[in-house]
Amino acid sequence: MLQSFVEKLSPAIEKTVSGLAKERFRTDPIAGPKFSRATSIISAAYKRHGRILEEALRLRLSECQHFSVWTDPNFSISDTADRAIRGRNSDIEESLPIELPYGGSGRALQVDLFVFDRRISTLRAYEVKRGNGAYDSGKKRSILRDLLCVQSLLRSYGGSRGLIATSAEARLISYYGVRALPAPLNLFGHELDDHFVFPVQKYVDAVNERFQERLYDLLSDVLGLTELERAALCQACPLHRPLLHH
């Protein structure tokens, strides 16, 4: 079952790795051509992995018969919501209960993941991040403001889609566990199974491992590594384990 799930994401993984292989990066005069390219590929892979992580989460959650799952690249944050939230970032408990009507002029925001749980009629919105690095205070305030704006509009937004939600919540998923916001606004990968009452983490981790393996293959080609050196990079991979113990 895990294998078949990973295969569904394989085209996205292969497209990402192929794009990294074709990308032209500037050579750093200190590192030289080979190590400059390897470093640039890794840096670009971090950013592109975020999209794979989002796709893996959406796909896995869509496999639950109780969930409706979608994304919205143009979620409308009204000027009214921006003004209402702007002065309340310092007090999360007061900010969460605000509910405002969806619509009106303002700005567009991409919301990575919506999940409507038909078992309990809850609508949740999520921003998905890798969560493996710290943010400065300005970035944290920006993330919090956007999250609270989405929260304030979410129930009305659901109604515009014909969904009657008994509760509506916006959350940040920092998959690898580096906290950007206080609880309960910030979720980590190891908490998702309990949060959704549905097995999620092992499926997403399996996709991450496939991407890692294909990234290592590309880096091995760039650096000219031997088969044994390749195997040492990816010790958990069953294809490489026999080489290490030969």
Backbone as CSV, one residue per row, in Angstrom:
resi,resn,N_x,N_y,N_z,CA_x,CA_y,CA_z,C_x,C_y,C_z
1,MET,0.828,-1.215,0.000,0.000,0.000,0.000,0.859,1.260,0.000
2,LEU,1.934,1.248,0.814,2.859,2.376,0.829,3.498,2.561,-0.537
3,GLN,3.912,1.440,-1.131,4.575,1.506,-2.427,3.659,2.101,-3.495
4,SER,2.407,1.670,-3.510,1.476,2.189,-4.510,1.215,3.679,-4.291
5,PHE,1.214,4.111,-3.033,1.035,5.527,-2.750,2.213,6.330,-3.289
6,VAL,3.419,5.842,-3.037,4.616,6.540,-3.517,4.613,6.628,-5.035
7,GLU,4.180,5.543,-5.689,4.166,5.536,-7.155,3.251,6.623,-7.725
8,LYS,2.196,6.951,-6.993,1.306,8.024,-7.460,2.017,9.378,-7.490
9,LEU,2.999,9.555,-6.610,3.748,10.812,-6.551,5.042,10.759,-7.353
10,SER,5.379,9.580,-7.893,6.639,9.441,-8.628,6.770,10.409,-9.804
11,PRO,5.695,10.646,-10.600,5.847,11.620,-11.694,6.255,13.003,-11.205
12,ALA,5.695,13.455,-10.087,6.060,14.766,-9.543,7.508,14.762,-9.056
13,ILE,7.927,13.654,-8.455,9.308,13.550,-7.988,10.270,13.568,-9.160
14,GLU,9.966,12.764,-10.187,10.857,12.692,-11.347,10.918,14.035,-12.074
15,LYS,9.802,14.717,-12.175,9.784,16.027,-12.817,10.654,17.018,-12.039
16,THR,10.577,16.955,-10.727,11.373,17.851,-9.887,12.863,17.568,-10.037
17,VAL,13.243,16.302,-9.976,14.658,15.934,-10.096,15.185,16.266,-11.485
18,SER,14.365,16.014,-12.502,14.766,16.349,-13.871,14.976,17.855,-14.016
19,GLY,14.116,18.634,-13.403,14.271,20.083,-13.440,15.548,20.540,-12.760
20,LEU,15.875,19.907,-11.639,17.127,20.233,-10.942,18.338,19.880,-11.802
21,ALA,18.255,18.765,-12.507,19.375,18.334,-13.346,19.616,19.293,-14.507
22,LYS,18.540,19.903,-15.016,18.651,20.796,-16.170,18.949,22.241,-15.787
23,GLU,18.748,22.555,-14.518,18.915,23.937,-14.069,20.366,24.393,-14.241
24,ARG,20.530,25.634,-14.673,21.866,26.219,-14.819,22.131,27.146,-13.641
25,PHE,23.158,26.848,-12.863,23.493,27.628,-11.680,24.816,28.359,-11.891
26,ARG,24.942,29.492,-11.261,26.186,30.254,-11.323,27.270,29.545,-10.507
27,THR,28.467,29.453,-11.054,29.584,28.805,-10.358,30.197,29.753,-9.347
28,ASP,30.335,29.285,-8.123,30.994,30.073,-7.087,32.509,29.941,-7.234
29,PRO,33.246,31.048,-7.203,34.693,30.971,-7.421,35.448,30.225,-6.329
30,ILE,34.889,30.132,-5.140,35.545,29.407,-4.053,35.300,27.907,-4.163
31,ALA,34.058,27.521,-4.411,33.700,26.103,-4.426,34.124,25.398,-5.711
32,GLY,34.179,26.134,-6.819,34.497,25.498,-8.087,33.264,24.882,-8.724
33,PRO,33.385,24.423,-9.978,32.212,23.965,-10.738,31.455,22.808,-10.096
34,LYS,32.160,21.781,-9.658,31.496,20.571,-9.177,30.745,20.826,-7.871
35,PHE,31.430,21.401,-6.884,30.793,21.594,-5.585,29.794,22.746,-5.613
36,SER,30.038,23.738,-6.470,29.034,24.799,-6.631,27.726,24.220,-7.130
37,ARG,27.819,23.367,-8.119,26.601,22.792,-8.686,25.887,21.917,-7.669
38,ALA,26.643,21.082,-6.961,26.020,20.209,-5.955,25.331,21.031,-4.872
39,THR,26.003,22.093,-4.403,25.419,22.943,-3.360,24.162,23.648,-3.860
40,SER,24.210,24.131,-5.087,23.052,24.832,-5.651,21.874,23.883,-5.839
41,ILE,22.154,22.651,-6.260,21.094,21.656,-6.417,20.422,21.378,-5.077
42,ILE,21.219,21.217,-4.026,20.654,20.943,-2.701,19.799,22.113,-2.230
43,SER,20.300,23.331,-2.411,19.545,24.514,-1.993,18.210,24.608,-2.736
44,ALA,18.243,24.369,-4.043,17.005,24.405,-4.827,16.078,23.253,-4.450
45,ALA,16.649,22.111,-4.101,15.838,20.945,-3.734,15.043,21.200,-2.463
46,TYR,15.626,21.930,-1.506,14.883,22.268,-0.291,13.584,22.992,-0.640
47,LYS,13.679,23.985,-1.523,12.506,24.777,-1.883,11.481,23.931,-2.637
48,ARG,11.952,23.127,-3.577,11.028,22.336,-4.394,10.431,21.174,-3.614
49,HIS,11.139,20.737,-2.583,10.585,19.669,-1.751,9.305,20.119,-1.058
50,GLY,9.198,21.412,-0.766,7.979,21.908,-0.129,6.740,21.599,-0.948
51,ARG,6.852,21.712,-2.271,5.692,21.418,-3.135,5.363,19.924,-3.119
52,ILE,6.395,19.087,-3.090,6.159,17.640,-3.018,5.487,17.285,-1.696
53,LEU,5.929,17.918,-0.635,5.328,17.685,0.677,3.849,18.056,0.669
54,GLU,3.516,19.185,0.084,2.111,19.592,-0.020,1.298,18.576,-0.809
55,GLU,1.829,18.143,-1.955,1.108,17.187,-2.794,0.898,15.866,-2.059
56,ALA,1.911,15.422,-1.326,1.798,14.165,-0.595,0.717,14.253,0.482
57,LEU,0.681,15.357,1.192,-0.347,15.540,2.225,-1.739,15.586,1.606
58,ARG,-1.899,16.354,0.529,-3.225,16.437,-0.100,-3.682,15.079,-0.620
59,LEU,-2.764,14.365,-1.260,-3.132,13.064,-1.817,-3.514,12.089,-0.714
60,ARG,-2.714,12.018,0.330,-3.014,11.060,1.400,-4.343,11.383,2.074
61,LEU,-4.571,12.650,2.379,-5.816,13.019,3.054,-7.031,12.807,2.157
62,SER,-6.848,12.969,0.848,-7.964,12.748,-0.077,-8.350,11.274,-0.150
63,GLU,-7.491,10.391,0.355,-7.800,8.958,0.356,-8.704,8.562,1.522
64,CYS,-8.948,9.490,2.433,-9.882,9.222,3.526,-11.310,9.485,3.042
65,GLN,-12.181,8.525,3.198,-13.549,8.643,2.688,-14.346,9.735,3.398
66,HIS,-13.870,10.181,4.553,-14.613,11.177,5.327,-14.207,12.614,4.987
67,PHE,-13.150,12.785,4.203,-12.611,14.122,3.963,-12.922,14.630,2.557
68,SER,-13.192,15.909,2.468,-13.110,16.647,1.197,-11.849,17.502,1.293
69,VAL,-10.989,17.416,0.278,-9.668,18.035,0.345,-9.440,18.862,-0.913
70,TRP,-8.938,20.070,-0.744,-8.628,20.903,-1.903,-7.616,21.972,-1.507
71,THR,-7.136,22.708,-2.507,-6.272,23.868,-2.297,-6.905,25.068,-2.984
72,ASP,-6.468,26.263,-2.598,-6.998,27.484,-3.212,-5.854,28.488,-3.364
73,PRO,-5.419,28.728,-4.611,-4.320,29.679,-4.821,-4.744,31.134,-4.719
74,ASN,-6.044,31.383,-4.619,-6.549,32.760,-4.607,-7.589,32.971,-3.510
75,PHE,-7.242,32.573,-2.307,-8.116,32.828,-1.166,-8.107,34.334,-0.900
76,SER,-9.296,34.934,-0.839,-9.403,36.382,-0.748,-9.352,36.857,0.704
77,ILE,-8.324,37.646,1.015,-8.222,38.289,2.325,-8.722,39.726,2.162
78,SER,-9.852,40.031,2.731,-10.443,41.357,2.562,-9.666,42.395,3.370
79,ASP,-9.788,43.640,2.951,-9.183,44.734,3.713,-9.743,44.769,5.134
80,THR,-11.011,44.421,5.274,-11.634,44.403,6.603,-10.946,43.401,7.516
81,ALA,-10.662,42.206,6.984,-9.977,41.186,7.780,-8.569,41.631,8.134
82,ASP,-7.864,42.218,7.172,-6.504,42.700,7.452,-6.506,43.732,8.572
83,ARG,-7.438,44.666,8.518,-7.491,45.707,9.554,-7.862,45.120,10.913
84,ALA,-8.778,44.153,10.910,-9.231,43.559,12.176,-8.132,42.775,12.860
85,ILE,-7.292,42.122,12.069,-6.259,41.251,12.635,-4.986,42.018,12.957
86,ARG,-4.710,43.091,12.233,-3.404,43.751,12.308,-2.993,44.095,13.739
87,GLY,-3.909,44.581,14.535,-3.554,45.001,15.881,-3.665,43.923,16.931
88,ARG,-3.968,42.686,16.519,-4.251,41.653,17.522,-3.242,40.516,17.490
89,ASN,-2.171,40.635,16.716,-1.204,39.545,16.611,-0.558,39.196,17.941
90,SER,-0.480,40.155,18.852,0.196,39.893,20.112,-0.663,39.089,21.075
91,ASP,-1.951,38.958,20.786,-2.857,38.234,21.683,-3.616,37.184,20.887
92,ILE,-3.037,35.992,20.784,-3.594,34.941,19.939,-4.959,34.503,20.441
93,GLU,-5.118,34.381,21.749,-6.384,33.879,22.286,-7.540,34.821,21.943
94,GLU,-7.283,36.124,21.935,-8.331,37.067,21.561,-8.569,37.069,20.061
95,SER,-7.509,36.795,19.282,-7.629,36.887,17.832,-8.420,35.735,17.230
96,LEU,-8.326,34.554,17.795,-8.915,33.372,17.177,-10.439,33.446,16.994
97,PRO,-11.216,34.015,17.941,-12.680,33.942,17.773,-13.260,34.877,16.718
98,ILE,-12.483,35.802,16.149,-13.046,36.744,15.192,-13.589,35.998,13.981
99,GLU,-14.828,36.297,13.587,-15.404,35.720,12.371,-15.951,36.840,11.508
100,LEU,-15.543,36.829,10.246,-15.917,37.887,9.313,-16.465,37.278,8.029
101,PRO,-17.273,38.035,7.280,-17.794,37.502,6.019,-16.704,37.420,4.956
102,TYR,-16.736,36.315,4.207,-15.766,36.127,3.132,-16.158,36.962,1.918
103,GLY,-15.142,37.582,1.285,-15.390,38.376,0.091,-14.998,39.825,0.315
104,GLY,-15.090,40.604,-0.733,-14.705,42.005,-0.664,-13.313,42.223,-1.229
105,SER,-12.979,43.478,-1.449,-11.685,43.795,-2.051,-10.567,43.589,-1.041
106,GLY,-9.406,43.271,-1.546,-8.260,43.028,-0.687,-7.147,42.347,-1.457
107,ARG,-6.523,41.371,-0.823,-5.404,40.670,-1.437,-5.721,39.185,-1.550
108,ALA,-4.975,38.522,-2.413,-5.145,37.073,-2.590,-4.017,36.340,-1.865
109,LEU,-4.360,35.219,-1.280,-3.401,34.416,-0.536,-3.561,32.952,-0.948
110,GLN,-2.458,32.281,-1.164,-2.541,30.850,-1.446,-2.703,30.081,-0.144
111,VAL,-3.734,29.268,-0.079,-3.910,28.362,1.056,-3.600,26.954,0.550
112,ASP,-2.622,26.315,1.167,-2.082,25.060,0.641,-3.048,23.893,0.754
113,LEU,-3.860,23.892,1.799,-4.659,22.702,2.076,-5.910,23.070,2.863
114,PHE,-7.060,22.611,2.366,-8.318,22.665,3.113,-8.785,21.240,3.336
115,VAL,-9.319,20.978,4.508,-9.889,19.664,4.810,-11.222,19.866,5.509
116,PHE,-12.280,19.384,4.868,-13.596,19.357,5.512,-13.852,17.931,5.957
117,ASP,-14.009,17.756,7.263,-14.219,16.438,7.852,-15.721,16.230,8.049
118,ARG,-16.292,15.348,7.237,-17.743,15.126,7.290,-18.177,14.386,8.549
119,ARG,-17.241,13.747,9.243,-17.602,13.039,10.471,-18.069,14.015,11.548
120,ILE,-17.402,15.167,11.621,-17.702,16.112,12.692,-17.980,17.512,12.153
121,SER,-18.109,17.638,10.840,-18.455,18.913,10.180,-17.496,20.035,10.548
122,THR,-16.189,19.735,10.507,-15.183,20.758,10.759,-14.480,21.123,9.456
123,LEU,-14.167,22.405,9.317,-13.402,22.884,8.174,-12.088,23.439,8.701
124,ARG,-10.981,22.938,8.147,-9.667,23.395,8.568,-8.855,23.820,7.350
125,ALA,-8.061,24.859,7.548,-7.165,25.354,6.504,-5.737,25.268,7.025
126,TYR,-4.803,24.931,6.143,-3.426,24.714,6.553,-2.445,25.400,5.607
127,GLU,-1.448,26.044,6.195,-0.257,26.423,5.449,0.774,25.342,5.729
128,VAL,1.380,24.817,4.683,2.312,23.698,4.825,3.728,24.184,4.581
129,LYS,4.604,23.944,5.556,6.015,24.279,5.419,6.863,23.086,5.854
130,ARG,8.086,23.019,5.329,8.993,21.945,5.725,9.289,22.034,7.218
131,GLY,9.478,23.238,7.742,9.683,23.411,9.180,10.996,22.855,9.658
132,ASN,12.071,23.102,8.898,13.388,22.620,9.306,14.374,23.768,9.494
133,GLY,13.860,24.987,9.580,14.707,26.158,9.796,13.939,27.232,10.526
134,ALA,14.681,28.080,11.217,14.056,29.130,12.022,13.695,30.335,11.160
135,TYR,12.667,31.074,11.576,12.253,32.309,10.928,12.584,33.492,11.833
136,ASP,12.849,34.639,11.222,13.043,35.834,12.032,11.682,36.331,12.520
137,SER,11.704,37.292,13.412,10.464,37.727,14.056,9.500,38.346,13.049
138,GLY,10.030,39.049,12.041,9.161,39.643,11.031,8.407,38.604,10.233
139,LYS,9.095,37.528,9.849,8.448,36.456,9.093,7.410,35.747,9.954
140,LYS,7.700,35.547,11.231,6.729,34.909,12.117,5.463,35.759,12.234
141,ARG,5.633,37.064,12.345,4.457,37.943,12.434,3.631,37.874,11.159
142,SER,4.321,37.793,10.005,3.618,37.701,8.724,2.831,36.398,8.623
143,ILE,3.447,35.287,9.032,2.766,33.982,9.000,1.546,34.010,9.925
144,LEU,1.734,34.574,11.116,0.634,34.629,12.079,-0.510,35.491,11.559
145,ARG,-0.187,36.638,10.984,-1.230,37.519,10.467,-2.043,36.825,9.379
146,ASP,-1.344,36.177,8.445,-2.057,35.491,7.372,-2.941,34.378,7.926
147,LEU,-2.409,33.634,8.894,-3.167,32.513,9.455,-4.435,32.995,10.164
148,LEU,-4.302,34.078,10.925,-5.457,34.603,11.646,-6.477,35.224,10.696
149,CYS,-6.005,35.825,9.601,-6.936,36.338,8.593,-7.743,35.194,7.974
150,VAL,-7.062,34.112,7.607,-7.759,32.945,7.055,-8.755,32.408,8.067
151,GLN,-8.314,32.315,9.331,-9.189,31.823,10.395,-10.473,32.650,10.482
152,SER,-10.334,33.959,10.401,-11.492,34.843,10.586,-12.513,34.703,9.460
153,LEU,-12.074,34.281,8.288,-12.943,34.198,7.111,-13.389,32.778,6.789
154,LEU,-12.841,31.801,7.497,-12.935,30.411,7.062,-14.364,29.861,7.091
155,ARG,-15.099,30.114,8.150,-16.452,29.554,8.221,-17.335,30.129,7.110
156,SER,-17.205,31.442,6.871,-17.978,32.071,5.805,-17.541,31.554,4.438
157,TYR,-16.240,31.355,4.262,-15.719,30.782,3.022,-16.320,29.403,2.777
158,GLY,-16.364,28.582,3.828,-16.974,27.263,3.695,-18.429,27.366,3.270
159,GLY,-19.152,28.314,3.851,-20.539,28.506,3.475,-20.699,28.866,2.003
160,SER,-19.736,29.645,1.460,-19.797,30.013,0.044,-19.602,28.804,-0.863
161,ARG,-19.053,27.709,-0.303,-18.879,26.473,-1.048,-19.948,25.437,-0.694
162,GLY,-20.957,25.867,0.052,-22.044,24.973,0.419,-21.729,24.065,1.583
163,LEU,-20.711,24.407,2.383,-20.295,23.587,3.522,-20.719,24.263,4.820
164,ILE,-21.455,23.549,5.639,-21.877,24.062,6.939,-20.940,23.496,7.991
165,ALA,-20.041,24.343,8.483,-19.026,23.891,9.431,-19.417,24.263,10.855
166,THR,-19.397,23.273,11.759,-19.658,23.567,13.164,-18.468,24.262,13.807
167,SER,-17.269,24.061,13.250,-16.084,24.785,13.706,-15.147,24.971,12.523
168,ALA,-14.331,26.012,12.602,-13.393,26.322,11.526,-12.077,26.762,12.153
169,GLU,-10.974,26.174,11.693,-9.663,26.447,12.263,-8.624,26.584,11.157
170,ALA,-7.674,27.479,11.355,-6.515,27.590,10.465,-5.271,27.212,11.263
171,ARG,-4.405,26.411,10.641,-3.216,25.915,11.318,-2.009,25.952,10.381
172,LEU,-0.830,26.059,10.975,0.431,25.948,10.253,0.997,24.552,10.502
173,ILE,1.350,23.837,9.430,2.041,22.555,9.552,3.525,22.786,9.288
174,SER,4.343,22.603,10.310,5.805,22.641,10.172,6.275,21.193,10.259
175,TYR,6.407,20.539,9.106,6.480,19.084,9.080,7.648,18.539,9.901
176,TYR,8.817,19.149,9.797,9.988,18.598,10.466,10.186,19.103,11.884
177,GLY,9.263,19.913,12.397,9.232,20.145,13.828,9.877,21.407,14.354
178,VAL,10.360,22.317,13.497,10.871,23.592,13.997,9.692,24.549,14.143
179,ARG,9.419,24.955,15.367,8.222,25.725,15.662,8.350,27.167,15.172
180,ALA,7.302,27.648,14.512,7.230,29.044,14.083,6.172,29.814,14.860
181,LEU,5.119,29.106,15.311,4.018,29.731,16.043,3.724,28.929,17.303
182,PRO,3.113,29.557,18.290,2.765,28.833,19.512,1.674,27.796,19.255
183,ALA,1.611,26.789,20.127,0.483,25.858,20.116,-0.771,26.638,20.510
184,PRO,-1.921,26.285,19.984,-2.205,25.138,19.115,-2.128,25.453,17.622
185,LEU,-1.567,26.616,17.272,-1.578,27.029,15.872,-0.595,26.253,15.010
186,ASN,0.436,25.675,15.631,1.509,25.012,14.889,1.461,23.497,15.110
187,LEU,1.381,22.750,14.023,1.382,21.295,14.063,2.665,20.760,13.438
188,PHE,3.106,19.578,13.897,4.292,18.930,13.356,3.912,17.611,12.697
189,GLY,4.804,17.089,11.885,4.518,15.867,11.149,4.115,14.707,12.033
190,HIS,4.789,14.555,13.172,4.501,13.408,14.042,3.152,13.539,14.761
191,GLU,2.516,14.703,14.658,1.213,14.906,15.293,0.045,14.715,14.336
192,LEU,0.324,14.544,13.059,-0.751,14.578,12.071,-1.686,13.381,12.153
193,ASP,-1.188,12.198,12.484,-2.062,11.027,12.590,-3.137,11.253,13.638
194,ASP,-2.740,11.777,14.785,-3.710,12.044,15.848,-4.617,13.218,15.481
195,HIS,-4.059,14.212,14.846,-4.841,15.401,14.486,-5.969,15.046,13.524
196,PHE,-5.663,14.243,12.512,-6.668,13.889,11.515,-7.431,12.605,11.849
197,VAL,-6.985,11.895,12.896,-7.536,10.574,13.240,-7.532,9.708,11.970
198,PHE,-6.384,9.675,11.342,-6.206,8.978,10.070,-4.697,8.862,9.844
199,PRO,-4.199,7.702,9.411,-2.748,7.542,9.233,-2.217,8.380,8.071
200,VAL,-1.269,9.242,8.383,-0.728,10.191,7.401,0.797,10.109,7.313
201,GLN,1.473,10.152,8.472,2.913,10.401,8.485,3.724,9.371,7.711
202,LYS,3.435,8.092,7.884,4.278,7.094,7.234,4.169,7.167,5.710
203,TYR,3.042,7.621,5.209,2.863,7.756,3.758,3.669,8.939,3.222
204,VAL,3.586,10.052,3.943,4.348,11.223,3.522,5.847,10.949,3.653
205,ASP,6.243,10.285,4.733,7.665,9.960,4.912,8.180,9.061,3.790
206,ALA,7.354,8.160,3.323,7.767,7.277,2.235,8.018,8.070,0.952
207,VAL,7.198,9.074,0.702,7.411,9.951,-0.462,8.692,10.759,-0.280
208,ASN,8.912,11.266,0.926,10.133,12.017,1.201,11.379,11.157,0.973
209,GLU,11.312,9.900,1.369,12.446,8.997,1.183,12.718,8.741,-0.297
210,ARG,11.670,8.626,-1.101,11.867,8.442,-2.537,12.530,9.678,-3.157
211,PHE,12.045,10.845,-2.756,12.655,12.077,-3.274,14.117,12.169,-2.845
212,GLN,14.407,11.815,-1.608,15.783,11.829,-1.121,16.660,10.894,-1.942
213,GLU,16.159,9.713,-2.202,16.928,8.738,-2.969,17.232,9.256,-4.374
214,ARG,16.231,9.834,-5.030,16.450,10.347,-6.393,17.357,11.581,-6.386
215,LEU,17.274,12.396,-5.342,18.177,13.535,-5.212,19.610,13.053,-5.032
216,TYR,19.796,12.014,-4.211,21.140,11.452,-4.012,21.703,10.894,-5.320
217,ASP,20.852,10.286,-6.123,21.313,9.778,-7.422,21.856,10.924,-8.282
218,LEU,21.132,12.041,-8.292,21.570,13.194,-9.076,22.878,13.762,-8.531
219,LEU,22.969,13.917,-7.218,24.183,14.456,-6.617,25.368,13.523,-6.832
220,SER,25.114,12.234,-6.813,26.182,11.264,-7.051,26.746,11.414,-8.460
221,ASP,25.872,11.641,-9.430,26.329,11.863,-10.802,27.143,13.149,-10.901
222,VAL,26.673,14.208,-10.248,27.378,15.491,-10.290,28.766,15.381,-9.666
223,LEU,28.866,14.645,-8.553,30.127,14.536,-7.824,30.993,13.373,-8.295
224,GLY,30.451,12.517,-9.184,31.205,11.383,-9.696,31.496,10.323,-8.655
225,LEU,30.507,10.001,-7.806,30.708,9.025,-6.737,30.649,7.592,-7.263
226,THR,31.349,6.694,-6.579,31.277,5.271,-6.897,29.986,4.690,-6.348
227,GLU,29.682,3.438,-6.731,28.466,2.787,-6.237,28.488,2.649,-4.724
228,LEU,29.649,2.325,-4.163,29.748,2.180,-2.713,29.564,3.519,-2.016
229,GLU,30.120,4.573,-2.583,29.935,5.908,-2.012,28.478,6.348,-2.114
230,ARG,27.824,6.002,-3.213,26.387,6.293,-3.342,25.609,5.578,-2.244
231,ALA,25.939,4.313,-2.017,25.229,3.516,-1.013,25.370,4.125,0.372
232,ALA,26.545,4.684,0.678,26.769,5.279,1.987,25.907,6.513,2.210
233,LEU,25.527,7.186,1.122,24.656,8.346,1.242,23.240,7.957,1.636
234,CYS,22.829,6.770,1.241,21.430,6.357,1.376,21.371,4.994,2.065
235,GLN,21.833,4.935,3.316,21.998,3.670,4.009,20.692,2.961,4.304
236,ALA,19.594,3.722,4.389,18.308,3.101,4.708,17.662,2.435,3.508
237,CYS,18.150,2.764,2.304,17.516,2.255,1.094,17.779,0.758,0.929
238,PRO,16.769,-0.083,0.767,16.980,-1.528,0.631,17.795,-1.899,-0.607
239,LEU,17.798,-1.036,-1.614,18.598,-1.321,-2.806,20.086,-1.136,-2.543
240,HIS,20.410,-0.246,-1.608,21.807,0.062,-1.333,22.379,-0.708,-0.142
241,ARG,21.517,-1.202,0.746,21.988,-1.850,1.964,22.913,-3.032,1.688
242,PRO,22.636,-3.888,0.703,23.556,-5.010,0.449,24.973,-4.566,0.096
243,LEU,25.136,-3.430,-0.588,26.458,-2.955,-0.937,27.274,-2.596,0.309
244,LEU,26.602,-2.056,1.313,27.304,-1.627,2.516,27.749,-2.787,3.370
245,HIS,27.077,-3.924,3.253,27.393,-5.083,4.087,28.053,-6.203,3.300
246,HIS,28.463,-5.870,2.083,29.082,-6.887,1.216,30.466,-7.269,1.748
